[in-house]
mmCIF file of C-alpha atoms and ligand atoms in Angstrom:
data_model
loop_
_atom_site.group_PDB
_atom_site.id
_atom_site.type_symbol
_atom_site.label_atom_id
_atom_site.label_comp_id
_atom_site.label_asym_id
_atom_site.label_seq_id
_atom_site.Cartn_x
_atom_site.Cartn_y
_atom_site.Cartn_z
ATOM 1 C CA UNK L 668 -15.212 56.940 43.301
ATOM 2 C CA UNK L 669 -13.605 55.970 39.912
ATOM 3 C CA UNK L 670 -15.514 52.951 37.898
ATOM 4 C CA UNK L 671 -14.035 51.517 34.766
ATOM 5 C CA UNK L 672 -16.212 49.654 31.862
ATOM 6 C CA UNK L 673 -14.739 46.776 29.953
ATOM 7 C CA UNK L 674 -16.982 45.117 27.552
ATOM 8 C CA UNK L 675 -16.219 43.017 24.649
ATOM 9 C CA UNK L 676 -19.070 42.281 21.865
ATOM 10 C CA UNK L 677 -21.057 45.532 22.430
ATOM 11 C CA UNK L 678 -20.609 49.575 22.920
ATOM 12 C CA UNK L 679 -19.868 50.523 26.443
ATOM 13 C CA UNK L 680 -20.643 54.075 25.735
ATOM 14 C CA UNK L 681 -24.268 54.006 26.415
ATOM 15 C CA UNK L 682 -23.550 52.492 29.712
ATOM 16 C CA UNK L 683 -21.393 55.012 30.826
ATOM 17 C CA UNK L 684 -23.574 57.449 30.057
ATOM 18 C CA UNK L 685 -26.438 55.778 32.046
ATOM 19 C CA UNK L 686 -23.905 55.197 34.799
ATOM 20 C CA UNK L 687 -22.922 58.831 35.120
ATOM 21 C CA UNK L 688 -26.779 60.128 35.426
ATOM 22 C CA UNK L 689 -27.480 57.499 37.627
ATOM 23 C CA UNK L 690 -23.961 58.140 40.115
ATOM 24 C CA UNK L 691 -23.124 61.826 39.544
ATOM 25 C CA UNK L 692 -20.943 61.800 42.027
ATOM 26 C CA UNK L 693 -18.871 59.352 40.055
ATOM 27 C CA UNK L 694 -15.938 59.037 37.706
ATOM 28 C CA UNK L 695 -16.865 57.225 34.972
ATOM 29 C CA UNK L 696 -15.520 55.975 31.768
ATOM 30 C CA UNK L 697 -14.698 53.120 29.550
ATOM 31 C CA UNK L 698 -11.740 51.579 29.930
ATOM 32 C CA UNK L 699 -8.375 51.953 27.965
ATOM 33 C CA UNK L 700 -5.185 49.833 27.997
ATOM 34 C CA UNK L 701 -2.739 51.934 30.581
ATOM 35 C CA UNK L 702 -5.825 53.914 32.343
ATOM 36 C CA UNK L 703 -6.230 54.804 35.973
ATOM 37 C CA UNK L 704 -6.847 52.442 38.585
ATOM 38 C CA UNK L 705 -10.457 52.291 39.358
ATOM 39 C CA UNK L 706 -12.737 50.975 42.945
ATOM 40 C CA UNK L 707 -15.705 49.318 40.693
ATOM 41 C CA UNK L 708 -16.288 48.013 37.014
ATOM 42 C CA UNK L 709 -18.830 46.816 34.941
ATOM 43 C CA UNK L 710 -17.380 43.956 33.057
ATOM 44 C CA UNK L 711 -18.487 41.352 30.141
ATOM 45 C CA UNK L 712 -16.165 38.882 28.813
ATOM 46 C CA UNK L 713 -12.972 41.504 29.415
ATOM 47 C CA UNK L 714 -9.411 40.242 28.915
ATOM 48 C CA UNK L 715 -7.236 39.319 31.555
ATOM 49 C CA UNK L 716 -4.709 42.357 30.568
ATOM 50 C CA UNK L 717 -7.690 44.520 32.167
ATOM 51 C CA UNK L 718 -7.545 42.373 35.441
ATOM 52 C CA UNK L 719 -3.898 42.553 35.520
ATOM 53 C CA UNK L 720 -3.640 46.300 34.929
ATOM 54 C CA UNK L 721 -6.987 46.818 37.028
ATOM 55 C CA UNK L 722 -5.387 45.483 40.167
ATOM 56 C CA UNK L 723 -7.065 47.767 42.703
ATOM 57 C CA UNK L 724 -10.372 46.954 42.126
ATOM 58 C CA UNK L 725 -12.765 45.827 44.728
ATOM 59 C CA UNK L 726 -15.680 45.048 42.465
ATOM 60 C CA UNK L 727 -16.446 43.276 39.190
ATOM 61 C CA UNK L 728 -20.084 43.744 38.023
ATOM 62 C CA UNK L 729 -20.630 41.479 35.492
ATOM 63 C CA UNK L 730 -23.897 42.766 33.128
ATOM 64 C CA UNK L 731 -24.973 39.094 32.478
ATOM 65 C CA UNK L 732 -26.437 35.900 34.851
ATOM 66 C CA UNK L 733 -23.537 33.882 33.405
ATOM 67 C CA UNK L 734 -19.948 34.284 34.867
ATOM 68 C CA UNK L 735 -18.325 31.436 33.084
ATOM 69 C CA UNK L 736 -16.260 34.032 30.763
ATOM 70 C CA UNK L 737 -14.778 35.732 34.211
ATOM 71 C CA UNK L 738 -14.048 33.125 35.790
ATOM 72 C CA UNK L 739 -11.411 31.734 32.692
ATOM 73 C CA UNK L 740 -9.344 34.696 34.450
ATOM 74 C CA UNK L 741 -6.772 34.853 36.421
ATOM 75 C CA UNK L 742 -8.246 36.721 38.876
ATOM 76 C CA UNK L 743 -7.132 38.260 42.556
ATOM 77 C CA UNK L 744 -9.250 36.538 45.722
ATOM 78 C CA UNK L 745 -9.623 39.896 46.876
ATOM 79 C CA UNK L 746 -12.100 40.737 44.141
ATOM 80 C CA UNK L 747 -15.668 40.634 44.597
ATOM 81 C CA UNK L 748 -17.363 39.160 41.849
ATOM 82 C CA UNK L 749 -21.382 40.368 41.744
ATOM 83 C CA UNK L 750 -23.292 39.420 38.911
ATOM 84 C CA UNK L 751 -26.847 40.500 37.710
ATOM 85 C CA UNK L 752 -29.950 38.900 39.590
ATOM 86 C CA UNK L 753 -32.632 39.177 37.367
ATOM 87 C CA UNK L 754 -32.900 42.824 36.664
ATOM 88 C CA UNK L 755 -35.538 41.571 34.193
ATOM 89 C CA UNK L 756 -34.058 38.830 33.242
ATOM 90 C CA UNK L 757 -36.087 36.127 34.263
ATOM 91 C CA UNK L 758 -39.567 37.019 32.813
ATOM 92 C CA UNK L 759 -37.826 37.118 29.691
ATOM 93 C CA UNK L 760 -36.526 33.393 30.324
ATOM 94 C CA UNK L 761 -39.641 32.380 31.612
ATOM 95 C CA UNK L 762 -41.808 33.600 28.176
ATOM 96 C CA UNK L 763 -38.945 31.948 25.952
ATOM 97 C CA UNK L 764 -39.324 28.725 27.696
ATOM 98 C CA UNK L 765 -42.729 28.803 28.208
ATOM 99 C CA UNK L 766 -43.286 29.542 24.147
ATOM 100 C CA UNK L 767 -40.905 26.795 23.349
ATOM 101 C CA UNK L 768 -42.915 24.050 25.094
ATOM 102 C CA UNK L 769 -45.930 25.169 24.172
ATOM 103 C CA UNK L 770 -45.049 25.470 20.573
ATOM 104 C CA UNK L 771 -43.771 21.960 20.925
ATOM 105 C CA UNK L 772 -46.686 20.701 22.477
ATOM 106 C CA UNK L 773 -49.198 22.339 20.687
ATOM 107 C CA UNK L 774 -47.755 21.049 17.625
ATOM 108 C CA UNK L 775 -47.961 24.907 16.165
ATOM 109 C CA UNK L 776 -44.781 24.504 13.541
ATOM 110 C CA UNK L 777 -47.380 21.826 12.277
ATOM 111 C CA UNK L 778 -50.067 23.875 12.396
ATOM 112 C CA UNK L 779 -48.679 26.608 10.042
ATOM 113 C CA UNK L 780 -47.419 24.480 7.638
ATOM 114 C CA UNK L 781 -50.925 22.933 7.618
ATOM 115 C CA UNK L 782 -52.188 26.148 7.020
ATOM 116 C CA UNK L 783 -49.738 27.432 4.472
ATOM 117 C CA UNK L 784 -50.292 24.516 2.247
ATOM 118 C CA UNK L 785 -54.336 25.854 2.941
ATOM 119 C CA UNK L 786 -55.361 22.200 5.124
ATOM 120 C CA UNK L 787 -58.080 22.808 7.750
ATOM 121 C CA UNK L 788 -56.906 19.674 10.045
ATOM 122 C CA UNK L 789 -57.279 19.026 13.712
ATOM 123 C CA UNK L 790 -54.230 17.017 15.412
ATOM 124 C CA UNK L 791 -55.724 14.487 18.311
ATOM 125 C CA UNK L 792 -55.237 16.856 21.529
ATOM 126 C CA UNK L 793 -51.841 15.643 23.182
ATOM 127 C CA UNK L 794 -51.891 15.112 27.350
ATOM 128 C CA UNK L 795 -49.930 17.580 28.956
ATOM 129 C CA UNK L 796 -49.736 14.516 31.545
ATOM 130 C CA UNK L 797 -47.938 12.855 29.048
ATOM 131 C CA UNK L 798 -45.323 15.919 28.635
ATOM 132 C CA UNK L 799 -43.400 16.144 32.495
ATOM 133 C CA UNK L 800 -40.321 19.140 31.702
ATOM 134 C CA UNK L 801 -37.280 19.146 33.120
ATOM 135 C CA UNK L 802 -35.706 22.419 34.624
ATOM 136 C CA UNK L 803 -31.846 21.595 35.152
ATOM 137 C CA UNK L 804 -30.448 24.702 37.235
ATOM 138 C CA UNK L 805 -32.659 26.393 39.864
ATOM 139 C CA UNK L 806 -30.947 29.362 40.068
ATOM 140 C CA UNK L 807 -32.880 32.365 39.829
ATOM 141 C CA UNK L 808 -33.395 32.077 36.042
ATOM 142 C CA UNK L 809 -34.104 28.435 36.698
ATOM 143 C CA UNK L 810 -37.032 29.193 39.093
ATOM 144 C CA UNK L 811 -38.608 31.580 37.638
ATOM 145 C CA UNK L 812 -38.981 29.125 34.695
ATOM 146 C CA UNK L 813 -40.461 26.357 36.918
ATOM 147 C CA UNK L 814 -42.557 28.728 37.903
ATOM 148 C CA UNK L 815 -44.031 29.757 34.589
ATOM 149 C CA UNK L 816 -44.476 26.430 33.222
ATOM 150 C CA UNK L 817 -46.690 25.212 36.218
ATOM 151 C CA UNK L 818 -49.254 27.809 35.503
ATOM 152 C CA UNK L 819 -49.696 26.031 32.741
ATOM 153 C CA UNK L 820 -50.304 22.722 34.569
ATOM 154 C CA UNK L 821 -47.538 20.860 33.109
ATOM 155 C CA UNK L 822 -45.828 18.532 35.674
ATOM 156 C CA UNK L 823 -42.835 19.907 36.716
ATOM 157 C CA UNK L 824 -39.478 18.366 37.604
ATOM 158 C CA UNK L 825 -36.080 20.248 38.693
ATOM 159 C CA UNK L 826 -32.672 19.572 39.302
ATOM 160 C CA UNK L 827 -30.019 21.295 40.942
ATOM 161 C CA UNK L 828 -26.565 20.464 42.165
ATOM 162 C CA UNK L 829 -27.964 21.033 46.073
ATOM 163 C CA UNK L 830 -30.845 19.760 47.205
ATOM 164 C CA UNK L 831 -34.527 22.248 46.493
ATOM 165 C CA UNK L 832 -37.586 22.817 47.481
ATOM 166 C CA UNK L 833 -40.070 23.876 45.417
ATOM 167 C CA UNK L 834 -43.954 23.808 46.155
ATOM 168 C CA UNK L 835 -45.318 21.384 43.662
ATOM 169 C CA UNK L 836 -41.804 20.905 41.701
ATOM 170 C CA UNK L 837 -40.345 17.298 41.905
ATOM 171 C CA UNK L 838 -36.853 18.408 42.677
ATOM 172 C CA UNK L 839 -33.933 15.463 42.258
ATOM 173 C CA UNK L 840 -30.242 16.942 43.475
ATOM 174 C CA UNK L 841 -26.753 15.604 43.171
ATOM 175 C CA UNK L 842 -25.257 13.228 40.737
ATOM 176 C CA UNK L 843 -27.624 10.550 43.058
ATOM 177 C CA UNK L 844 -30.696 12.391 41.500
ATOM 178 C CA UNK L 845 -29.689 12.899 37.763
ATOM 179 C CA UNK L 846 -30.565 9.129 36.549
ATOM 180 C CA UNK L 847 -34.167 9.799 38.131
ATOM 181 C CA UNK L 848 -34.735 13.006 36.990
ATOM 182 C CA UNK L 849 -34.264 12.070 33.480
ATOM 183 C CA UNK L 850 -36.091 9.218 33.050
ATOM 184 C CA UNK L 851 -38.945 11.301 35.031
ATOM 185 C CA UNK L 852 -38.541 14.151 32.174
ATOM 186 C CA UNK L 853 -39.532 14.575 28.164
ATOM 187 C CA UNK L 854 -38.968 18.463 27.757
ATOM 188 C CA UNK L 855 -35.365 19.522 29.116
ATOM 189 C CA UNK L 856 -34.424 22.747 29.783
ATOM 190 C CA UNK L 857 -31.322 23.676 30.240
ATOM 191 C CA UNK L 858 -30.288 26.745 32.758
ATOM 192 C CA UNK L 859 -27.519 25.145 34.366
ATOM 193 C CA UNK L 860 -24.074 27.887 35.082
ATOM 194 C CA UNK L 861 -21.558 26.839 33.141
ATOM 195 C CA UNK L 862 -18.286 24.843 35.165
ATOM 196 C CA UNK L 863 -15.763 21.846 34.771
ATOM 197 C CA UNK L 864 -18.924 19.864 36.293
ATOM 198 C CA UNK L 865 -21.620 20.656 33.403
ATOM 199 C CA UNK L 866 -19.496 21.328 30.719
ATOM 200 C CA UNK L 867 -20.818 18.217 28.025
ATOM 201 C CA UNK L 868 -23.244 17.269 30.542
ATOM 202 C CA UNK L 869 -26.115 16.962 27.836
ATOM 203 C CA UNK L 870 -24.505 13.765 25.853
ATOM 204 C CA UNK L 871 -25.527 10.917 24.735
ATOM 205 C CA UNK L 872 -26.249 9.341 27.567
ATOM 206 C CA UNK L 873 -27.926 11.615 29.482
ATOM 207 C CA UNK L 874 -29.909 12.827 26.327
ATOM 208 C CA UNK L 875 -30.693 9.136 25.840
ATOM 209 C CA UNK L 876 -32.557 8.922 29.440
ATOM 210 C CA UNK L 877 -35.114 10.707 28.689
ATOM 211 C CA UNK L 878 -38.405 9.759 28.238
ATOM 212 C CA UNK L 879 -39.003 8.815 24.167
ATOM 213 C CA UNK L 880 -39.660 11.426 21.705
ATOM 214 C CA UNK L 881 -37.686 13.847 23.993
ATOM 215 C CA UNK L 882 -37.068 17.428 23.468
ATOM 216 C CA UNK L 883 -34.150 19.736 24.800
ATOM 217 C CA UNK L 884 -34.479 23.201 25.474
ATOM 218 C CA UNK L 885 -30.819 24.902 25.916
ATOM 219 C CA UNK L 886 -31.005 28.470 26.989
ATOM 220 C CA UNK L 887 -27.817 28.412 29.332
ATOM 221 C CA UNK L 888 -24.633 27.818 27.363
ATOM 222 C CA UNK L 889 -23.559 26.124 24.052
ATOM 223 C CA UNK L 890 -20.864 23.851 25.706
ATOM 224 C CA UNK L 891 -23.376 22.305 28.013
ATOM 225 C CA UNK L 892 -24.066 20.361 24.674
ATOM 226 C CA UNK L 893 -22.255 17.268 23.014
ATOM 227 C CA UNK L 894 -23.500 18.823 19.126
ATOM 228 C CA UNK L 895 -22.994 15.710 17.123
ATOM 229 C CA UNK L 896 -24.700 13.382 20.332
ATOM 230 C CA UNK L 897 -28.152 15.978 20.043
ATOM 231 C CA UNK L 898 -27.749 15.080 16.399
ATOM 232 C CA UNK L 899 -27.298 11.565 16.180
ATOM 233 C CA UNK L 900 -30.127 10.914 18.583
ATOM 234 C CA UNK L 901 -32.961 12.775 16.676
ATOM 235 C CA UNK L 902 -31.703 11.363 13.857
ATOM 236 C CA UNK L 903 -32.748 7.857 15.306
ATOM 237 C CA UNK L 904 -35.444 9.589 16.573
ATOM 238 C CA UNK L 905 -35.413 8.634 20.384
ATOM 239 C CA UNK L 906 -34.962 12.945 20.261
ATOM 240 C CA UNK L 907 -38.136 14.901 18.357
ATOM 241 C CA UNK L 908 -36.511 18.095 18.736
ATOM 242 C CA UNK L 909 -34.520 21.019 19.985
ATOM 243 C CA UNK L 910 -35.050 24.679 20.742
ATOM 244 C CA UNK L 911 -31.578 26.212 20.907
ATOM 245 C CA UNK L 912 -30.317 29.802 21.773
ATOM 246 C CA UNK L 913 -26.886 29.044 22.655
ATOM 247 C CA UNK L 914 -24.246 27.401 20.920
ATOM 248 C CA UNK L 915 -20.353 26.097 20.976
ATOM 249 C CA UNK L 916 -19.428 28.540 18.669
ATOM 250 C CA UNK L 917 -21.630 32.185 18.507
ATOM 251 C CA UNK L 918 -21.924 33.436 16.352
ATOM 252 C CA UNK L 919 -22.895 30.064 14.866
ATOM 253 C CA UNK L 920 -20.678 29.164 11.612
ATOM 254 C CA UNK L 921 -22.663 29.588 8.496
ATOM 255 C CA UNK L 922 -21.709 25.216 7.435
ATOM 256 C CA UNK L 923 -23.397 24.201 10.792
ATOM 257 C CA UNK L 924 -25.643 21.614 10.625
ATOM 258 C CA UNK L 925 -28.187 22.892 12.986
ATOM 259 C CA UNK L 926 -29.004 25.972 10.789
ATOM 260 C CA UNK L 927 -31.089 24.104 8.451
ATOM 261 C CA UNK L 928 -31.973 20.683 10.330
ATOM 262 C CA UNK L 929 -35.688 20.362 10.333
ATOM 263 C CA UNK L 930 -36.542 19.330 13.477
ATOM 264 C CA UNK L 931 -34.325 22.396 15.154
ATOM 265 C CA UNK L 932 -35.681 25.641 16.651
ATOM 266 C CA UNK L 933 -32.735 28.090 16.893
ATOM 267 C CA UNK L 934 -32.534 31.457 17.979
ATOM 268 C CA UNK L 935 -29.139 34.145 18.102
ATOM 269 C CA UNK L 936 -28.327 33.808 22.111
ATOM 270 C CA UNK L 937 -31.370 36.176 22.794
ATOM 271 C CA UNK L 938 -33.593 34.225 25.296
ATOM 272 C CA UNK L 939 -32.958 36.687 28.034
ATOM 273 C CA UNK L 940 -31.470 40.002 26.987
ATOM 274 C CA UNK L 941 -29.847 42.194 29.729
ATOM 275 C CA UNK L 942 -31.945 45.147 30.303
ATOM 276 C CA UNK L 943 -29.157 48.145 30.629
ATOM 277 C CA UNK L 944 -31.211 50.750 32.438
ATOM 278 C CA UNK L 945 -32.795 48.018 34.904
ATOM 279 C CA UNK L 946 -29.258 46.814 35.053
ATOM 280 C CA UNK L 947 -27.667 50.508 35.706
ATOM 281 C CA UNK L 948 -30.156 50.654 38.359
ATOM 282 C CA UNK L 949 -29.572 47.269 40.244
ATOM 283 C CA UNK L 950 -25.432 47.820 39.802
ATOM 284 C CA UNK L 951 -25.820 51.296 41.385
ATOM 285 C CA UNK L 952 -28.173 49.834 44.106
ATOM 286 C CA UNK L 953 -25.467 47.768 44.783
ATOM 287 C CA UNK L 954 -23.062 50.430 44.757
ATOM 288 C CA UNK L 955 -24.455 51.953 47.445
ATOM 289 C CA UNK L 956 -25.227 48.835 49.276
ATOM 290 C CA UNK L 957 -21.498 48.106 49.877
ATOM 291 C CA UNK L 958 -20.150 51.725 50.376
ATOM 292 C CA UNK L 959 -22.600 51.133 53.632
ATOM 293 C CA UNK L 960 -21.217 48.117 54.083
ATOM 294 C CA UNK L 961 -24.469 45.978 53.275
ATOM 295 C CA UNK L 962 -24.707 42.314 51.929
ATOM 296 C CA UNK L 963 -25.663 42.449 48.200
ATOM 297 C CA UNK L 964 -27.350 39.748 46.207
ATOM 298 C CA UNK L 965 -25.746 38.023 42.978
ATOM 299 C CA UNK L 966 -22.100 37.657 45.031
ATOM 300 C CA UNK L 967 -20.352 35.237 42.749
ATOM 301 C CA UNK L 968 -18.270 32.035 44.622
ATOM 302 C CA UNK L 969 -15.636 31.273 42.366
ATOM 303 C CA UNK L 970 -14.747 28.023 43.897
ATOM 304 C CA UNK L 971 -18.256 26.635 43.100
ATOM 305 C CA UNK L 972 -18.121 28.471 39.587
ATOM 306 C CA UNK L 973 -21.250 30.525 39.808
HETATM 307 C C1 LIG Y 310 -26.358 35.703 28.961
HETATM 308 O O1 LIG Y 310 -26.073 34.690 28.425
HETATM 309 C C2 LIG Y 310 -26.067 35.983 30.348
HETATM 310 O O2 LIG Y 310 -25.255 35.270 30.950
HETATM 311 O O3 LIG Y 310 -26.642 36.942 30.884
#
């Protein structure tokens, strides 16, 4: 068996190392324009002269949750496309989320400035009642997010393109359920996949649905967001704030506006890191799961887009 890696943004060379103590029995190396065909390969973001040259493979493994970069491609129905599921991916997601709320809710930014400036102040305890969040995507991310935030008894709402259910969760579907779920929601969070249907879908007039002094959490991808539309509306302050980790343009340009705006959490696309031996692992799992001819989890339906 002959697997290929084709990454672009990071070193594949630790991965094939990892891949060839984990699969001894199998060629592995990273892929160069005019190599040999290979059955499986581990993929993130790769061009579509790799697909086109690559045209005997039965597998693409793509080492992140989001496929929206494959699926740009040109790429052969033939091809199974398998993409992580968790390999611990969602207790990172969860603990970002959860410490973005909670930071928000808490009021802890205020906190520290209060004691920088050396001001022992109490803030009137806020009602969590008074704070429902919105999960948008229940995917497995998505969930596991829900999840996290209910332990700490804040009411819960998701929303998801099919319909849900969730124990204690209010879940809304469709484009029937959006209008609801907003105006039911103060704290978004964003973990929607990325497709023709969601691209913009935070904009100015879903943003401006929410419940007042609303805050967006976006931890799936940057073009889920309208920029200037977040902008304008904390600026009138119907918005108090934003935690972002993804962006339009990553890495994000050193002029942007959200860099410095004061009422803007940002972090460098690093919510949920993937986890390359717990990834190795689950792709080689896998592996083995389809040379017996086994269903695997994470199978990818490009018509749908995720
Ligand atoms: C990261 O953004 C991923 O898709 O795993």
């Amino acid at each position: 068996m002959k697997i290929t890696l084709c990454f672009t943004g990071l070193s594949p060379e630790p991965w094939v190392q990892g891949l060839r103590q984990a699969l001894p029995e199998a060629d592995v190396s990273a892929w160069q324009p005019g190599a040999a065909p290979a059955d499986h390969a581990l993929v993130w973001a790769p061009p579509q002269q790799f697909i086109d040259e690559q045209s005997q493979l039965q597998t693409l493994f793509n080492i992140g949750a989001g496929v929206d970069a494959l699926l740009q491609l040109q790429l052969p129905a033939s091809l199974k496309l398998v993409r992580l599921d968790d390999a611990g991916m969602s207790v990172q997601m969860a603990e970002y989320v959860c410490h973005a709320v909670i930071r928000h809710f808490r009021e802890f930014d205020a906190y520290a400035a209060d004691t920088q400036a050396g001001r022992w102040s109490f803030r009137k305890p806020r009602l969590r009642a008074d704070f429902p969040v919105g999960v948008m995507g229940l995917g497995v991310l998505g969930e596991r997010v829900a999840k996290a935030l209910q332990v700490f008894e804040f009411p819960v709402n998701g929303f998801s393109r099919s319909p849900k259910d969730l124990p204690g969760i209010r879940c809304f579907s469709g484009p029937e359920g959006l209008g609801e779920f907003l105006a039911a929601t103060r704290v978004l969070v964003n973990r929607m996949p990325l497709t023709p249907d969601t691209e913009d879908m935070l904009n100015k007039s879903t943003l401006s649905q929410l419940q007042p002094g609303g805050y967006v959490i976006n931890v799936a991808r940057g073009k889920h967001l309208v920029e200037q539309d977040l902008l304008d509306l904390l600026d009138q302050g119907h918005l108090a704030g934003a935690t972002l980790d993804v962006f339009r343009t990553e890495p994000l340009p050193a002029e942007h506006a959200f860099w410095k705006h004061p009422k803007i959490t940002l972090t460098p696309h690093t919510s949920a890191r993937t986890l390359r031996d717990d990834s190795i692992a689950q792709i080689v799992g896998k592996i083995h799961a389809l040379q017996r001819g086994e269903p695997v989890k994470g199978i990818v339906d490009a018509l749908r887009g995720y």
